[in-house]
Amino acid sequence: MTALLRALHADITTLAVDAIVNAANSSLLGGGGVDGAIHRAAGPELLEECLTLGGCEPGDAKLTKGYRLPARYVIHTVGPVWHGGASGEAGILASCYRRSLAIASKLELESIAFPGISTGVYGYPVELAAAVAVESVRSALPECPSLREVIFCCFSQPDLKIYQRLLNDRIGKDEKWR
Ligand code: APR
């Protein structure tokens, strides 16, 4: 059974999924944006566990528990900083999604929610990042048989529209193909 891909306009810290993905920085010591929101909602034990992880390379991902969050786990990943698109940003971003899904698959998780990794402070244009996100998730799904639901958690209506267009467009294509 293939996973359902959905786009939602929500605060990711409220989602009761098996894992939410955090757009962290390489120190894993917290920050602003979604990183700050996740640490605030999870409570201090999250930082305590992060301190044991020894940081995270851009494109890689590391697992912690969710603590006070409704999500069971947090998968921390570090996206690329946008430098115009000619410094390998798309490859690093795709790796964030692939590595996060690999961790979810190893734990046989059924549901995961991603924020728009790198599209805030790190400056990655949302349309470009969303295309990488949807494509890398779709191509990684065959290796994640346990996954039933992948949520692209948008923090604004415009972002939601971009993801919905990408997800509907792809279904449209599949329909035509069939
Ligand atoms: N729920 C869902 N999405 C959110 C939330 C939230 N509570 N808060 C912010 N976002 C969205 C932003 O609107 C943006 O679309 O998450 C996306 C990622 O933005 P950032 O959080 O700024 O992350 P990023 O661009 O990857 O920059 C990472 O910012 O917070 C620091 O420590 C972090 O240094 C790292 C850098």
mmCIF file of C-alpha atoms and ligand atoms in Angstrom:
data_model
loop_
_atom_site.group_PDB
_atom_site.id
_atom_site.type_symbol
_atom_site.label_atom_id
_atom_site.label_comp_id
_atom_site.label_asym_id
_atom_site.label_seq_id
_atom_site.Cartn_x
_atom_site.Cartn_y
_atom_site.Cartn_z
ATOM 1 C CA MET A 1 0.000 0.000 0.000
ATOM 2 C CA THR A 2 1.505 3.352 -0.940
ATOM 3 C CA ALA A 3 1.555 6.192 1.568
ATOM 4 C CA LEU A 4 -0.903 9.077 1.357
ATOM 5 C CA LEU A 5 0.892 12.383 0.712
ATOM 6 C CA ARG A 6 -0.943 15.393 2.148
ATOM 7 C CA ALA A 7 -0.314 19.122 2.579
ATOM 8 C CA LEU A 8 -1.695 20.805 5.711
ATOM 9 C CA HIS A 9 -1.646 24.377 7.033
ATOM 10 C CA ALA A 10 -0.741 23.758 10.694
ATOM 11 C CA ASP A 11 1.708 24.280 13.520
ATOM 12 C CA ILE A 12 3.825 21.113 13.281
ATOM 13 C CA THR A 13 4.162 20.946 17.081
ATOM 14 C CA THR A 14 0.443 20.123 17.296
ATOM 15 C CA LEU A 15 0.510 17.101 14.959
ATOM 16 C CA ALA A 16 -0.052 13.719 16.608
ATOM 17 C CA VAL A 17 2.044 11.745 14.120
ATOM 18 C CA ASP A 18 4.752 9.148 14.780
ATOM 19 C CA ALA A 19 7.498 11.660 13.932
ATOM 20 C CA ILE A 20 7.781 15.344 13.125
ATOM 21 C CA VAL A 21 10.861 16.591 11.313
ATOM 22 C CA ASN A 22 12.753 19.571 12.717
ATOM 23 C CA ALA A 23 14.554 22.066 10.453
ATOM 24 C CA ALA A 24 17.539 22.368 12.776
ATOM 25 C CA ASN A 25 21.038 23.782 12.518
ATOM 26 C CA SER A 26 24.178 21.701 12.684
ATOM 27 C CA SER A 27 24.668 22.318 16.421
ATOM 28 C CA LEU A 28 21.263 20.720 17.203
ATOM 29 C CA LEU A 29 21.115 23.115 20.152
ATOM 30 C CA GLY A 30 17.891 24.812 19.082
ATOM 31 C CA GLY A 31 17.223 28.113 17.390
ATOM 32 C CA GLY A 32 14.343 30.149 16.062
ATOM 33 C CA GLY A 33 11.579 29.248 13.598
ATOM 34 C CA VAL A 34 10.273 25.706 13.679
ATOM 35 C CA ASP A 35 13.366 24.603 15.665
ATOM 36 C CA GLY A 36 12.469 27.018 18.449
ATOM 37 C CA ALA A 37 8.809 26.036 18.380
ATOM 38 C CA ILE A 38 9.617 22.319 18.613
ATOM 39 C CA HIS A 39 12.039 22.804 21.510
ATOM 40 C CA ARG A 40 9.541 25.009 23.369
ATOM 41 C CA ALA A 41 6.737 22.478 22.921
ATOM 42 C CA ALA A 42 8.859 19.391 23.665
ATOM 43 C CA GLY A 43 10.381 20.816 26.849
ATOM 44 C CA PRO A 44 13.939 20.806 28.192
ATOM 45 C CA GLU A 45 14.483 17.057 27.895
ATOM 46 C CA LEU A 46 14.670 17.500 24.116
ATOM 47 C CA LEU A 47 17.748 19.705 24.377
ATOM 48 C CA GLU A 48 19.268 17.307 26.904
ATOM 49 C CA GLU A 49 18.987 14.464 24.398
ATOM 50 C CA CYS A 50 20.211 16.675 21.536
ATOM 51 C CA LEU A 51 23.330 17.459 23.560
ATOM 52 C CA THR A 52 24.262 13.750 23.383
ATOM 53 C CA LEU A 53 24.067 13.615 19.557
ATOM 54 C CA GLY A 54 27.226 15.518 18.638
ATOM 55 C CA GLY A 55 25.567 17.793 16.081
ATOM 56 C CA CYS A 56 24.337 16.974 12.578
ATOM 57 C CA GLU A 57 25.801 17.563 9.105
ATOM 58 C CA PRO A 58 23.727 19.379 6.454
ATOM 59 C CA GLY A 59 21.712 16.734 4.585
ATOM 60 C CA ASP A 60 21.891 14.256 7.462
ATOM 61 C CA ALA A 61 19.207 13.511 10.079
ATOM 62 C CA LYS A 62 19.180 12.345 13.713
ATOM 63 C CA LEU A 63 16.434 10.937 15.947
ATOM 64 C CA THR A 64 15.241 11.940 19.395
ATOM 65 C CA LYS A 65 12.144 11.244 21.438
ATOM 66 C CA GLY A 66 9.260 13.733 21.270
ATOM 67 C CA TYR A 67 8.867 14.242 25.034
ATOM 68 C CA ARG A 68 5.939 16.636 25.662
ATOM 69 C CA LEU A 69 5.040 16.822 21.952
ATOM 70 C CA PRO A 70 2.056 14.809 20.673
ATOM 71 C CA ALA A 71 4.510 13.240 18.191
ATOM 72 C CA ARG A 72 6.412 10.180 19.482
ATOM 73 C CA TYR A 73 9.695 11.201 17.871
ATOM 74 C CA VAL A 74 11.499 14.214 16.421
ATOM 75 C CA ILE A 75 13.791 13.669 13.446
ATOM 76 C CA HIS A 76 16.252 16.579 13.334
ATOM 77 C CA THR A 77 17.666 17.417 9.925
ATOM 78 C CA VAL A 78 19.857 20.275 8.732
ATOM 79 C CA GLY A 79 18.899 21.851 5.425
ATOM 80 C CA PRO A 80 21.143 23.825 3.072
ATOM 81 C CA VAL A 81 21.478 27.586 3.302
ATOM 82 C CA TRP A 82 20.323 29.026 -0.055
ATOM 83 C CA HIS A 83 23.223 30.593 -2.023
ATOM 84 C CA GLY A 84 21.458 30.983 -5.363
ATOM 85 C CA GLY A 85 21.122 27.308 -6.316
ATOM 86 C CA ALA A 86 24.547 26.574 -7.798
ATOM 87 C CA SER A 87 26.159 25.250 -4.598
ATOM 88 C CA GLY A 88 24.477 21.839 -4.447
ATOM 89 C CA GLU A 89 21.534 23.085 -2.375
ATOM 90 C CA ALA A 90 18.960 20.845 -4.104
ATOM 91 C CA GLY A 91 21.031 17.715 -3.430
ATOM 92 C CA ILE A 92 21.473 18.550 0.247
ATOM 93 C CA LEU A 93 17.759 19.312 0.620
ATOM 94 C CA ALA A 94 16.759 16.046 -1.082
ATOM 95 C CA SER A 95 19.122 14.224 1.281
ATOM 96 C CA CYS A 96 17.315 15.778 4.281
ATOM 97 C CA TYR A 97 14.048 14.181 3.135
ATOM 98 C CA ARG A 98 15.651 10.860 2.190
ATOM 99 C CA ARG A 99 17.631 10.511 5.428
ATOM 100 C CA SER A 100 14.570 11.446 7.524
ATOM 101 C CA LEU A 101 12.489 8.816 5.714
ATOM 102 C CA ALA A 102 15.242 6.227 6.136
ATOM 103 C CA ILE A 103 15.158 6.758 9.918
ATOM 104 C CA ALA A 104 11.340 6.562 9.926
ATOM 105 C CA SER A 105 11.428 3.393 7.860
ATOM 106 C CA LYS A 106 14.013 1.720 10.143
ATOM 107 C CA LEU A 107 11.631 2.330 13.077
ATOM 108 C CA GLU A 108 8.700 1.127 10.942
ATOM 109 C CA LEU A 109 6.865 4.390 11.588
ATOM 110 C CA GLU A 110 3.496 4.880 9.891
ATOM 111 C CA SER A 111 3.225 8.678 9.811
ATOM 112 C CA ILE A 112 5.650 11.591 9.461
ATOM 113 C CA ALA A 113 5.280 15.362 9.051
ATOM 114 C CA PHE A 114 7.835 17.670 7.408
ATOM 115 C CA PRO A 115 8.062 21.460 7.722
ATOM 116 C CA GLY A 116 9.345 23.440 4.755
ATOM 117 C CA ILE A 117 12.992 22.666 5.436
ATOM 118 C CA SER A 118 15.351 25.583 4.597
ATOM 119 C CA THR A 119 12.510 27.850 3.359
ATOM 120 C CA GLY A 120 12.659 30.224 6.337
ATOM 121 C CA VAL A 121 15.894 31.623 7.752
ATOM 122 C CA TYR A 122 17.915 29.558 5.270
ATOM 123 C CA GLY A 123 16.269 31.393 2.381
ATOM 124 C CA TYR A 124 15.462 28.523 -0.001
ATOM 125 C CA PRO A 125 12.695 29.692 -2.398
ATOM 126 C CA VAL A 126 9.537 27.804 -1.398
ATOM 127 C CA GLU A 127 8.466 26.752 -4.910
ATOM 128 C CA LEU A 128 11.894 25.213 -5.608
ATOM 129 C CA ALA A 129 12.133 23.578 -2.182
ATOM 130 C CA ALA A 130 8.607 22.144 -2.387
ATOM 131 C CA ALA A 131 9.388 20.528 -5.755
ATOM 132 C CA VAL A 132 12.505 18.900 -4.267
ATOM 133 C CA ALA A 133 10.519 17.820 -1.188
ATOM 134 C CA VAL A 134 7.668 16.138 -3.079
ATOM 135 C CA GLU A 135 9.978 14.504 -5.635
ATOM 136 C CA SER A 136 12.456 13.160 -3.058
ATOM 137 C CA VAL A 137 9.650 11.813 -0.836
ATOM 138 C CA ARG A 138 7.927 10.122 -3.765
ATOM 139 C CA SER A 139 11.138 8.493 -4.974
ATOM 140 C CA ALA A 140 12.065 7.283 -1.456
ATOM 141 C CA LEU A 141 8.632 5.790 -0.632
ATOM 142 C CA PRO A 142 9.276 2.308 -2.136
ATOM 143 C CA GLU A 143 11.967 1.837 0.552
ATOM 144 C CA CYS A 144 9.502 2.844 3.310
ATOM 145 C CA PRO A 145 6.810 0.105 3.290
ATOM 146 C CA SER A 146 5.611 0.944 6.839
ATOM 147 C CA LEU A 147 4.675 4.548 5.969
ATOM 148 C CA ARG A 148 0.951 5.223 5.576
ATOM 149 C CA GLU A 149 0.980 9.027 5.649
ATOM 150 C CA VAL A 150 3.468 11.791 4.805
ATOM 151 C CA ILE A 151 2.363 15.322 5.725
ATOM 152 C CA PHE A 152 3.913 18.460 4.259
ATOM 153 C CA CYS A 153 3.133 20.844 7.118
ATOM 154 C CA CYS A 154 2.875 24.395 5.762
ATOM 155 C CA PHE A 155 2.961 27.440 8.008
ATOM 156 C CA SER A 156 1.156 29.743 5.580
ATOM 157 C CA GLN A 157 -1.666 29.558 3.032
ATOM 158 C CA PRO A 158 0.624 30.510 0.097
ATOM 159 C CA ASP A 159 2.969 27.645 1.015
ATOM 160 C CA LEU A 160 -0.017 25.296 1.273
ATOM 161 C CA LYS A 161 -1.172 26.259 -2.229
ATOM 162 C CA ILE A 162 2.266 25.489 -3.650
ATOM 163 C CA TYR A 163 2.293 21.993 -2.165
ATOM 164 C CA GLN A 164 -1.334 21.298 -3.135
ATOM 165 C CA ARG A 165 -0.580 22.242 -6.735
ATOM 166 C CA LEU A 166 2.446 19.933 -6.793
ATOM 167 C CA LEU A 167 0.540 17.032 -5.220
ATOM 168 C CA ASN A 168 -2.551 17.469 -7.404
ATOM 169 C CA ASP A 169 -0.521 18.039 -10.531
ATOM 170 C CA ARG A 170 1.334 14.753 -10.011
ATOM 171 C CA ILE A 171 -1.956 12.862 -9.446
ATOM 172 C CA GLY A 172 -3.230 14.500 -12.648
ATOM 173 C CA LYS A 173 -0.202 13.192 -14.537
ATOM 174 C CA ASP A 174 -0.574 9.707 -13.042
ATOM 175 C CA GLU A 175 -4.257 9.754 -14.042
ATOM 176 C CA LYS A 176 -3.362 10.632 -17.632
ATOM 177 C CA TRP A 177 -0.615 8.006 -17.622
ATOM 178 C CA ARG A 178 -3.109 5.343 -16.470
HETATM 179 N N1 APR B 1 5.154 24.665 12.329
HETATM 180 C C1 APR B 1 5.364 24.433 11.009
HETATM 181 N N2 APR B 1 6.199 25.171 10.243
HETATM 182 C C2 APR B 1 6.831 26.210 10.856
HETATM 183 C C3 APR B 1 6.660 26.516 12.238
HETATM 184 C C4 APR B 1 5.773 25.694 12.972
HETATM 185 N N3 APR B 1 5.545 25.891 14.283
HETATM 186 N N4 APR B 1 7.439 27.594 12.540
HETATM 187 C C5 APR B 1 8.055 27.962 11.390
HETATM 188 N N5 APR B 1 7.687 27.135 10.383
HETATM 189 C C6 APR B 1 8.095 27.152 8.974
HETATM 190 C C7 APR B 1 8.622 28.448 8.426
HETATM 191 O O1 APR B 1 7.547 29.301 8.078
HETATM 192 C C8 APR B 1 9.360 27.940 7.193
HETATM 193 O O2 APR B 1 8.435 27.713 6.147
HETATM 194 O O3 APR B 1 9.193 26.262 8.857
HETATM 195 C C9 APR B 1 9.890 26.565 7.654
HETATM 196 C C10 APR B 1 11.387 26.529 7.938
HETATM 197 O O4 APR B 1 11.790 27.791 8.440
HETATM 198 P P1 APR B 1 12.896 27.882 9.629
HETATM 199 O O5 APR B 1 12.296 27.401 10.870
HETATM 200 O O6 APR B 1 13.431 29.274 9.584
HETATM 201 O O7 APR B 1 14.017 26.833 9.206
HETATM 202 P P2 APR B 1 15.163 26.922 8.082
HETATM 203 O O8 APR B 1 14.817 27.888 6.991
HETATM 204 O O9 APR B 1 15.454 25.514 7.741
HETATM 205 O O10 APR B 1 16.377 27.558 8.891
HETATM 206 C C11 APR B 1 16.976 26.765 9.896
HETATM 207 O O11 APR B 1 16.658 28.462 11.525
HETATM 208 O O12 APR B 1 15.493 28.236 13.459
HETATM 209 C C12 APR B 1 16.746 28.206 12.929
HETATM 210 O O13 APR B 1 17.929 26.652 14.325
HETATM 211 C C13 APR B 1 17.381 26.852 13.033
HETATM 212 O O14 APR B 1 19.517 27.686 12.393
HETATM 213 C C14 APR B 1 18.397 26.943 11.952
HETATM 214 C C15 APR B 1 17.656 27.699 10.860
#
